[in-house]
């Protein structure tokens, strides 16, 4: 029996798809900002903090990197209510995505920090700069320049993984696709369209981040 393609339903689904795409963009924007800040602090703490902090960060990174993201999401959304912590689905999604991304980017940022020659830190300290100023003005900009391609890729990967949060009824792009195919009974067309939207979002996000990186790094150098 032949299968006949039908995209006639798409016109009436534009609103739902747009809402889902907007939620996906919102999730990755918040996650990128929070996750990057956490990873910078964690990478710095892992190298210059007290022993207990270094061990705590190491445990956090290893636990997150060696367990499935879906399990982490379910633990936050379904597990925490057992001890009295109930989170809105969007809040739970942002928390899970941020913790997951921060664990991976902590390793990426750490590699960048290690790539900065120690002589530059010592020279800056000798000039009278405080350790915090050395980190923010000397070390971090150079580290970000080294790791930016890897960091960009990790952000794009996290955006694609955001589709998992549809499992807790967050109305992002994949959730809206599930609802659409359940109503239209056109799974091939629905998921094809959504896959193309994800592809477009990935390309746009990568280009946007590369542009931001070039401007930021150029400003830092000047």
XYZ file of C-alpha atoms in Angstrom:
222
model
C 0.000 0.000 0.000
C 1.518 3.325 -1.077
C 1.964 6.251 1.245
C 0.790 9.643 0.053
C 2.544 12.708 1.441
C 0.228 15.362 2.802
C 1.414 18.689 4.209
C -2.007 20.305 4.108
C -2.192 20.281 7.901
C 0.917 22.464 8.157
C -0.870 25.777 7.602
C -3.006 25.281 10.684
C -0.045 24.084 12.731
C 2.251 27.070 12.201
C 1.233 28.652 15.493
C 1.912 25.518 17.546
C 5.256 24.928 15.837
C 6.267 28.563 16.365
C 5.381 28.344 20.072
C 7.404 25.143 20.411
C 10.404 26.644 18.629
C 10.189 29.766 20.818
C 10.197 27.628 23.963
C 13.206 25.680 22.674
C 15.078 28.941 22.061
C 14.101 30.233 25.513
C 15.355 27.066 27.194
C 18.729 27.133 25.467
C 19.262 30.869 26.079
C 18.669 30.520 29.819
C 20.642 27.277 29.996
C 23.598 28.718 28.076
C 23.897 31.775 30.319
C 23.471 29.898 33.596
C 25.467 26.842 32.545
C 28.416 28.850 31.253
C 28.616 30.956 34.412
C 28.482 27.856 36.609
C 31.115 26.090 34.520
C 33.519 29.050 34.755
C 33.128 29.151 38.537
C 33.419 25.374 38.812
C 36.511 25.188 36.605
C 38.171 27.958 38.604
C 37.205 26.383 41.917
C 38.523 23.028 40.786
C 41.950 24.585 40.259
C 42.282 27.100 43.052
C 39.635 26.269 45.644
C 39.950 24.354 48.901
C 40.238 20.560 48.821
C 36.632 19.930 49.812
C 35.393 22.173 46.984
C 37.622 20.482 44.418
C 36.304 17.066 45.466
C 32.692 18.230 45.427
C 33.048 19.652 41.910
C 34.772 16.485 40.707
C 31.958 14.321 42.094
C 29.317 16.559 40.490
C 31.012 16.479 37.088
C 31.534 12.714 37.132
C 27.977 11.944 38.276
C 26.380 14.133 35.616
C 28.674 13.017 32.797
C 28.163 9.329 33.568
C 24.381 9.227 33.909
C 21.735 9.703 31.187
C 20.212 13.157 30.826
C 16.730 11.630 30.812
C 17.359 10.008 34.200
C 18.617 13.328 35.582
C 15.490 15.060 34.299
C 13.193 12.414 35.793
C 15.044 12.539 39.117
C 14.499 16.306 39.330
C 10.871 16.299 38.172
C 9.566 12.997 39.566
C 12.102 12.161 42.276
C 12.415 15.430 44.204
C 8.670 15.628 45.007
C 9.189 12.530 47.180
C 11.174 14.735 49.584
C 8.818 17.670 49.276
C 10.456 19.598 46.425
C 8.009 20.179 43.590
C 9.079 22.116 40.533
C 7.182 23.517 37.582
C 7.998 21.542 34.406
C 9.793 24.510 32.815
C 11.817 25.163 35.973
C 12.699 21.471 36.215
C 13.748 21.442 32.556
C 15.963 24.513 32.962
C 17.539 23.097 36.117
C 18.255 19.709 34.527
C 19.628 21.246 31.328
C 21.778 23.730 33.232
C 23.286 21.121 35.533
C 23.956 18.815 32.598
C 25.527 21.469 30.403
C 27.595 22.940 33.239
C 29.163 19.556 33.989
C 30.365 19.143 30.418
C 31.438 22.745 29.946
C 33.337 22.679 33.236
C 35.740 20.258 31.581
C 35.891 22.395 28.453
C 36.546 25.623 30.365
C 39.078 23.832 32.541
C 41.034 22.750 29.486
C 41.108 26.357 28.319
C 42.338 27.602 31.695
C 45.105 25.015 31.686
C 46.164 26.157 28.220
C 47.023 29.669 29.444
C 50.763 29.824 30.314
C 51.418 30.189 34.032
C 54.010 32.841 33.265
C 51.253 35.243 32.280
C 49.544 34.819 35.636
C 52.822 35.370 37.455
C 53.612 38.465 35.383
C 50.180 39.962 36.065
C 50.524 39.322 39.791
C 53.973 40.902 39.720
C 52.430 44.022 38.202
C 50.164 44.359 41.214
C 46.918 42.877 39.900
C 44.783 40.955 42.346
C 44.178 37.233 41.704
C 40.555 37.917 40.736
C 41.638 40.604 38.281
C 44.232 38.272 36.807
C 41.596 35.608 36.267
C 38.953 37.912 34.762
C 41.194 40.162 32.649
C 44.116 37.915 31.694
C 43.323 34.219 32.028
C 39.623 33.880 31.203
C 39.629 35.830 27.892
C 42.495 33.708 26.574
C 40.865 30.510 27.782
C 37.573 31.394 26.072
C 39.399 32.048 22.814
C 40.893 28.553 22.967
C 37.698 26.720 23.899
C 35.140 28.709 21.927
C 34.647 26.133 19.123
C 34.129 23.325 21.640
C 31.861 25.494 23.782
C 29.771 26.416 20.749
C 29.349 22.758 19.817
C 28.304 21.884 23.362
C 25.644 24.600 23.356
C 24.239 23.303 20.060
C 24.231 19.747 21.421
C 22.348 20.943 24.499
C 19.795 22.680 22.299
C 19.168 19.405 20.472
C 18.970 17.488 23.752
C 16.275 19.887 24.937
C 13.845 17.699 23.013
C 14.033 15.278 25.955
C 12.130 17.691 28.204
C 9.024 16.969 26.156
C 8.797 13.882 28.391
C 7.704 16.081 31.305
C 5.189 18.028 29.198
C 7.296 21.120 28.517
C 5.732 22.532 25.366
C 8.902 22.874 23.335
C 9.286 21.868 19.694
C 9.267 18.093 20.089
C 6.284 18.185 22.454
C 4.305 20.230 19.943
C 5.318 17.776 17.217
C 4.029 14.870 19.320
C 0.702 16.645 19.799
C 0.444 17.472 16.098
C 1.119 13.965 14.869
C -1.396 12.597 17.376
C -4.051 14.875 15.870
C -3.118 14.632 12.201
C -1.888 11.027 12.055
C 0.911 12.231 9.770
C 4.038 11.234 11.703
C 6.367 11.198 8.687
C 5.514 14.718 7.596
C 5.367 16.064 11.161
C 8.754 14.810 12.280
C 10.327 15.668 8.930
C 9.225 19.289 9.305
C 10.386 19.411 12.918
C 13.740 17.842 12.018
C 14.276 20.548 9.410
C 13.409 23.224 11.994
C 15.947 21.741 14.425
C 18.516 21.770 11.635
C 17.768 25.406 10.909
C 17.942 26.317 14.602
C 21.282 24.526 14.940
C 22.800 26.360 11.986
C 21.413 29.726 13.127
C 22.569 29.185 16.712
C 26.066 28.192 15.636
C 26.400 31.232 13.355
C 25.052 33.529 16.073
C 27.501 32.184 18.655
C 30.421 32.444 16.247
C 29.501 36.060 15.549
C 29.199 36.851 19.256
C 32.510 35.134 19.909
C 34.354 37.070 17.232
C 33.052 40.414 18.484
C 33.712 39.593 22.121
C 37.204 38.263 21.541
C 38.082 41.157 19.253
C 36.938 43.609 21.927
C 38.953 41.736 24.513
C 42.105 41.855 22.401
C 41.716 45.549 21.656
